[in-house]
XYZ file of C-alpha atoms in Angstrom:
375
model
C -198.711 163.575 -101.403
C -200.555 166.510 -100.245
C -198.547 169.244 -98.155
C -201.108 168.861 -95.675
C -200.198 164.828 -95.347
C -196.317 165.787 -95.772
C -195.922 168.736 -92.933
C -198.046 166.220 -91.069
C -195.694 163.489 -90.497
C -193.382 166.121 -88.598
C -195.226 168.423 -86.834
C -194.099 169.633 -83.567
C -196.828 170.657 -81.249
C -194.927 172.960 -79.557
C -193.281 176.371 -81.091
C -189.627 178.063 -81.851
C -188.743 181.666 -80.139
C -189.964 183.413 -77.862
C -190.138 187.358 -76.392
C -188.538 188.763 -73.159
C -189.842 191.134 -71.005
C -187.413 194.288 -71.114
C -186.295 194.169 -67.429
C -185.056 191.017 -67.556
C -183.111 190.787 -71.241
C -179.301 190.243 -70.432
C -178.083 190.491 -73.861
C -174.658 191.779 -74.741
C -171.524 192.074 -76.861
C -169.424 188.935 -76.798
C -166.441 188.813 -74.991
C -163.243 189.436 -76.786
C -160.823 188.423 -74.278
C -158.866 185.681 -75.305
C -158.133 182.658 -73.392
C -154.770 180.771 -72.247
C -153.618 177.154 -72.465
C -151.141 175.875 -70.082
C -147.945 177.712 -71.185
C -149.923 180.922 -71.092
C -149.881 181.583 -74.756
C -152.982 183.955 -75.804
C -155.285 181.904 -77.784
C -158.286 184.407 -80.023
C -161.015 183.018 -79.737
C -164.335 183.197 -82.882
C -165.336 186.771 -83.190
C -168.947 187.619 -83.823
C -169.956 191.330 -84.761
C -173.963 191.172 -83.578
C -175.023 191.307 -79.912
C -175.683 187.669 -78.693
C -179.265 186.341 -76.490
C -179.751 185.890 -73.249
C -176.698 183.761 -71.725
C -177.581 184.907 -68.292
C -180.574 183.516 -66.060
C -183.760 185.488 -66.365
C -184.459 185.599 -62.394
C -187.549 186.589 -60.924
C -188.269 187.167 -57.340
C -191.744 185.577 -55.498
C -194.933 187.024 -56.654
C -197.447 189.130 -54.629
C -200.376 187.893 -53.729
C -202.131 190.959 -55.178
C -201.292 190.722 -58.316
C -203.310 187.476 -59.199
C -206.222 189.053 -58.341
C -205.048 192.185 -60.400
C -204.346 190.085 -63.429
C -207.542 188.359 -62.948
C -209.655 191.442 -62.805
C -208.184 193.108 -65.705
C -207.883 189.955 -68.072
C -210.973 187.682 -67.111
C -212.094 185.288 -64.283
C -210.806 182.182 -65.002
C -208.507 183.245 -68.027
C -205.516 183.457 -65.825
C -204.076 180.350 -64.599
C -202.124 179.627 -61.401
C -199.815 177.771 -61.118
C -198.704 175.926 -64.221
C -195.907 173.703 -64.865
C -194.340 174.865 -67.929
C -192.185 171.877 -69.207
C -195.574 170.804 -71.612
C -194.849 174.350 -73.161
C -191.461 173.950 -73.926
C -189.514 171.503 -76.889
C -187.210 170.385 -73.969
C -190.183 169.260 -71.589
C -187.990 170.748 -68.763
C -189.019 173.824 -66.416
C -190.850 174.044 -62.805
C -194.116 176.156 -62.423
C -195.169 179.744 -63.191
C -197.338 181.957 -60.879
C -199.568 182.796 -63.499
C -200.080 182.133 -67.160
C -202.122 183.372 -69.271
C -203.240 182.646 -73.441
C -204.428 185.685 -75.198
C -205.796 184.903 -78.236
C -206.407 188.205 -80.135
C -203.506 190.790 -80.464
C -206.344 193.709 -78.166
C -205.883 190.957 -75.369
C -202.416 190.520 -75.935
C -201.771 194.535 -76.139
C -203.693 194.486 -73.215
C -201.864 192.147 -70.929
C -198.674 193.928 -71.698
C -199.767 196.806 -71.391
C -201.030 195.847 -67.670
C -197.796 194.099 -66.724
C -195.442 196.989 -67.652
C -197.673 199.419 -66.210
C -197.586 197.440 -62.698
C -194.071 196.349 -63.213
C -195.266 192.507 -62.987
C -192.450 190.076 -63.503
C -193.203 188.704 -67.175
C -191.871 186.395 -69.956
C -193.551 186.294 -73.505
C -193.546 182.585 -74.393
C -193.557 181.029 -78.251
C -193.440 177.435 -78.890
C -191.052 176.774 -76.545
C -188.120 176.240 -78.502
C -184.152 177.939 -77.871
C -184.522 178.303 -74.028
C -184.611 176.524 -70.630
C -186.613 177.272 -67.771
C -185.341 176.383 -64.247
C -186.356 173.762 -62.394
C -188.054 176.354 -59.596
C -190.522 178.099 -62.479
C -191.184 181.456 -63.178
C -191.843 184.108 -60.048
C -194.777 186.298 -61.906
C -196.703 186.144 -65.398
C -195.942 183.934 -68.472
C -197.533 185.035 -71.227
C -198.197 182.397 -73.955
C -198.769 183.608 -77.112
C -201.566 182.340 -78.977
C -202.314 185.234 -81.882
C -203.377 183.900 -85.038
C -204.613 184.131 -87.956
C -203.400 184.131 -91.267
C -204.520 186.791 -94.526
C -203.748 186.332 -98.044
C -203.573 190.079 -99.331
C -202.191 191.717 -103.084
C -199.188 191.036 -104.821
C -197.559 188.115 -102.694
C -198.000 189.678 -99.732
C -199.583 187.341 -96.601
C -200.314 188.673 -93.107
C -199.919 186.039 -90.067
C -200.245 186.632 -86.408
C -197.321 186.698 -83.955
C -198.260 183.404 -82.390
C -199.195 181.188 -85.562
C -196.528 178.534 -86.545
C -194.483 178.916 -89.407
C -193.994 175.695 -89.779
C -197.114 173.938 -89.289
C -199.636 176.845 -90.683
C -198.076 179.204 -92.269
C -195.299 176.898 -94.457
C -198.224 174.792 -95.194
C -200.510 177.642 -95.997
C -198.781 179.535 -98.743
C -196.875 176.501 -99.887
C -200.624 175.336 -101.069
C -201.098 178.498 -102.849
C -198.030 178.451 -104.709
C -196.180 180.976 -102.565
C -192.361 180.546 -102.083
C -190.122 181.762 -99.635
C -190.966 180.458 -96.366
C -190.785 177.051 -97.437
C -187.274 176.970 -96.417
C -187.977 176.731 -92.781
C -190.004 173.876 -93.147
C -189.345 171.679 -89.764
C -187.694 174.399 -87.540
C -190.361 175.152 -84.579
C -191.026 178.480 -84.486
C -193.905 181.174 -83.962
C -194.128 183.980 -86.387
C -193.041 186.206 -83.608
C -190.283 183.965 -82.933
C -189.205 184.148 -86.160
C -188.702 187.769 -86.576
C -186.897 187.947 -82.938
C -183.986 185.431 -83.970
C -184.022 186.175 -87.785
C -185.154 182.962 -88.550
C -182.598 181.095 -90.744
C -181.920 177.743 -92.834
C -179.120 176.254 -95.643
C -180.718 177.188 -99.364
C -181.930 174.474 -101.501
C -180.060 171.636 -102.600
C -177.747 170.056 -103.639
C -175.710 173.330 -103.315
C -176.776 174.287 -100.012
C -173.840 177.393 -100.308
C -175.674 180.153 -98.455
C -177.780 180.497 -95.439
C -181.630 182.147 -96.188
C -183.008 184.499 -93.621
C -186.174 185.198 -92.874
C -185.098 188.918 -93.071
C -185.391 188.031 -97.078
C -188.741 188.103 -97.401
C -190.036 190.260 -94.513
C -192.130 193.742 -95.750
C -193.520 195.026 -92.479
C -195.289 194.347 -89.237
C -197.029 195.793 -86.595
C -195.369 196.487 -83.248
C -196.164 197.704 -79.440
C -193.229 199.771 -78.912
C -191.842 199.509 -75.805
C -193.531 203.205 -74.722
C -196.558 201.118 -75.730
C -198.103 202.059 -78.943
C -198.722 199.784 -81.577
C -197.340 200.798 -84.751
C -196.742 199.849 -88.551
C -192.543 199.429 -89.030
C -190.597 198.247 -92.068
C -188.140 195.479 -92.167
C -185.369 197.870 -91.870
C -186.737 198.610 -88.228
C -185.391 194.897 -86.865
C -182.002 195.235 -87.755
C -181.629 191.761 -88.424
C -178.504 190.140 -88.545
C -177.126 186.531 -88.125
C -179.631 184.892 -84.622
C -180.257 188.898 -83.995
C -182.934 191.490 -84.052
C -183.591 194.892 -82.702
C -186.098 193.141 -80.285
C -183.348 191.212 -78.332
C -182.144 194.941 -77.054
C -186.036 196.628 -76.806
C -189.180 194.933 -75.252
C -190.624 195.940 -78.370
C -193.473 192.987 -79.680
C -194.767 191.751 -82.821
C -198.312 191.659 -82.995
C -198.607 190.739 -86.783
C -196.253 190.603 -89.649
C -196.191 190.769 -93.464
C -194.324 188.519 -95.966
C -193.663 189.141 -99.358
C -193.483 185.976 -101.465
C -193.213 185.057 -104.743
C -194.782 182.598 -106.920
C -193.101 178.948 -107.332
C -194.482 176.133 -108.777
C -196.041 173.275 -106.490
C -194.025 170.603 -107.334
C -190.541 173.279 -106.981
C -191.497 173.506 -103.439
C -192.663 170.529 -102.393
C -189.627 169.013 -103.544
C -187.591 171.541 -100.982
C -189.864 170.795 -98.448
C -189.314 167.038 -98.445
C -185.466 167.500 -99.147
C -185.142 169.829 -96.227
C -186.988 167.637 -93.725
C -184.856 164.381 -94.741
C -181.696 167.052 -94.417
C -182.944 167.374 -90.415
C -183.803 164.234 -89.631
C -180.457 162.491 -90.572
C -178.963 165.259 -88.459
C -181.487 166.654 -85.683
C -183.343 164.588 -83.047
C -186.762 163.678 -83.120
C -188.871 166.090 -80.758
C -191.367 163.125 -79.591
C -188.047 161.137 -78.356
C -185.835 163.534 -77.685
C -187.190 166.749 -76.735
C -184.553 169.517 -76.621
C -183.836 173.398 -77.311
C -182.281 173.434 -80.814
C -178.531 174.008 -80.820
C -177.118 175.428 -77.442
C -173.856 177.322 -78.416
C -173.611 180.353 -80.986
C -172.289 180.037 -84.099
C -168.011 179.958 -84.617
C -167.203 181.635 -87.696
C -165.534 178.690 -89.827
C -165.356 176.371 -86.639
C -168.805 174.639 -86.252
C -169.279 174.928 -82.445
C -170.707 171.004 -82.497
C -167.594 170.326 -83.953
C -165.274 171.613 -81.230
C -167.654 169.378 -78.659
C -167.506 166.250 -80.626
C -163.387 166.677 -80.762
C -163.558 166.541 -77.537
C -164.957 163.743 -77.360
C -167.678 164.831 -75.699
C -170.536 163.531 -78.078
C -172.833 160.746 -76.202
C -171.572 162.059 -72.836
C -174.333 161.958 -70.507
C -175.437 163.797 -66.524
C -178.395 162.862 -65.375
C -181.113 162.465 -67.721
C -179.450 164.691 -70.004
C -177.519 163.583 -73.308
C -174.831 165.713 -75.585
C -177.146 164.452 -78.591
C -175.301 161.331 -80.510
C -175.820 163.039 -83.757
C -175.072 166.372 -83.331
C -172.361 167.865 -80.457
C -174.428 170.957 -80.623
C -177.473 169.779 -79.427
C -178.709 168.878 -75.778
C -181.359 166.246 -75.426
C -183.823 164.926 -72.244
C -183.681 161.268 -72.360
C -186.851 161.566 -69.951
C -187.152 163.137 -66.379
C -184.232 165.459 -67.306
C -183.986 168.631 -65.420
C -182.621 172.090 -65.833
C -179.325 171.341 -63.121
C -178.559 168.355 -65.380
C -178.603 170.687 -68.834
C -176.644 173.047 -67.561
C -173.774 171.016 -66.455
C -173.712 169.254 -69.662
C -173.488 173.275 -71.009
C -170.447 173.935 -68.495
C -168.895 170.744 -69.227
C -168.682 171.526 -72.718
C -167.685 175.037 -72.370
C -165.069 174.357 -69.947
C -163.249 171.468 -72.276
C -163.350 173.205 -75.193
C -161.390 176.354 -73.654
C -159.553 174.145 -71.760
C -158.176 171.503 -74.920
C -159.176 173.977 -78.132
C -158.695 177.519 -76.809
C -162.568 178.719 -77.776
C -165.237 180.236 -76.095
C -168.801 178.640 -76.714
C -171.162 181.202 -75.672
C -175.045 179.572 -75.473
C -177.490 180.377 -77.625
C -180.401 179.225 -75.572
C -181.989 181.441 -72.897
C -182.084 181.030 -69.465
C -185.432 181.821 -68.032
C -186.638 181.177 -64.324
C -185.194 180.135 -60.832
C -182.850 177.628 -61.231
């Protein structure tokens, strides 16, 4: 089977992380105050040493009338759209309307539209594919940016250049897994932009049938190219992203990736077509199908040595449903829209959850997902 025919059969049309503008990020330590049961004892909660995402709503306040003709002159008539429901651009088909939207498609027009929005202090959210937030039911109050930079360049040595905005695991996997080139083949069936990748430090199990460590995408990153957040655009190392575990620099500077480079290494075909189709059965007996059951990937961070989907499901919380919503069947971690769900309804499935499990277990679950919009 060709990888073409095999990536094909579970490709997501819609994409995995996605950038914040600066005045909005609401990132933070984790708490480390423990919780009580009911005799008062002090219960610890899971420590984790890197700064989480958002877990706050990104809140924007009503849009100026001036500034859609503002955008409009400086982008293009008819390139900025008002508007637009954004639940088609997300993986949990949930989220009211943004004022404007706009699609650059070259990194000058995507330089240029930040460049424009910080300069004017225009409320603005860099969007992915989609994936690891929710948008409120009332939209977005100013710009969403939808990043659509592509292009992918097969250079010396390994080494392959891809735009922020092409998808790792529809073009890119597929791209240098035809050419022999291992390393990102590991991500196969996680949605995710290129950009989106390097924000959350991508991540997946290695190979079977060990599966004993987890493979970043830190691993095989050499360099990209960056507007800073005093907005020029500049050539940093991997070093620069300070990647740890769901965490780069960019979750605490608006910082963007424009392009980045990956260093891979030879592997035979058959090597990683063999991961590839291991990996995706590996998903699908665990993770819901995107076309039925759209959702965000998992909501709650990582527990050291407590799976957080396993604190739900003791609970007894797996199944439960509000709304339209669903604690997914499979997997306690996961959130899924049975069809007409809304933001409200996610987020008291989130609460629900959060509140048993300090309430019965004596943990924290702090969400991974990001809260974007008027809810």
């Amino acid at each position: 089977m060709s990888f073409c025919k095999l990536l094909s059969y579970h490709y997501l049309p819609f994409a995995t992380c996605v950038h914040r503008g600066f005045k909005f990020h609401a990132s933070g330590l984790p708490s480390k105050q423990a919780v009580q049961d009911k005799t008062g004892t002090r219960l610890a909660p899971a420590q984790r040493s890197h700064l989480t995402l958002i877990s706050r709503p990104v809140v924007t306040t009503k849009t100026e009338d001036r500034i859609g003709r503002l955008l409009s002159e400086a982008l293009g008539s008819g390139r900025v759209r008002e508007d637009v429901e954004l639940a088609p651009f997300t993986t949990f088909r949930i989220g009211g309307s943004a004022d404007y939207f706009f699609e650059p498609h070259s990194e000058e027009e995507l330089v240029r539209a930040l460049r424009l929005v910080r300069e004017e202090e225009i409320p603005h959210f860099l969007l992915g594919v989609g994936a690891n937030i929710l948008i409120g039911d009332g939209g977005f109050r100013g710009l969403v940016i939808r990043n659509r930079v592509g292009g992918i360049e097969f250079l010396e040595g390994g080494r392959v250049r891809a735009g922020a905005g092409v998808s790792v695991y529809h073009d890119l996997i597929q791209a240098t897994a035809a050419r022999g080139l291992g390393g990102l083949h590991h991500y196969v069936g996680i949605p995710s932009t290129v950009g989106g990748a390097i924000w959350q430090n991508l991540h997946f199990l290695s190979p079977p049938p060990e599966r004993e460590r987890t493979v970043f995408v830190e691993e095989v990153v050499d360099s990209a190219e960056i507007l800073t957040a005093e907005g020029e655009v500049r050539t940093v190392d991997c070093d620069y992203f300070r990647f740890g575990y769901d965490y780069s620099i960019l979750h605490d500077r608006p910082d963007v990736v424009l392009n980045v480079t990956f260093r891979l290494e030879p592997e035979p075909t058959e090597s990683l077509r063999t991961t590839i189709r291991e990996n995706l059965e590996w998903r699908d007996d665990r993770h819901p199908d995107l076309w039925l059951y759209p959702s965000a990937g998992s909501i709650f961070q990582k527990i050291e040595g407590v799976g957080a989907g396993r604190l739900v499901d003791q609970c007894g919380l797996k199944g439960h449903i509000h709304g339209n919503a669903q604690i997914f069947h499979k997997h306690a971690n996961i959130i899924v829209n049975l069809g007409g769900a809304t933001a409200l309804d996610v987020r008291a499935l989130i609460s629900l959850a959060q509140q048993t499990v300090r309430r019965e277990l004596g943990y924290e679950l702090r969400p991974e997902i990001g809260f974007v919009g008027e809810f």
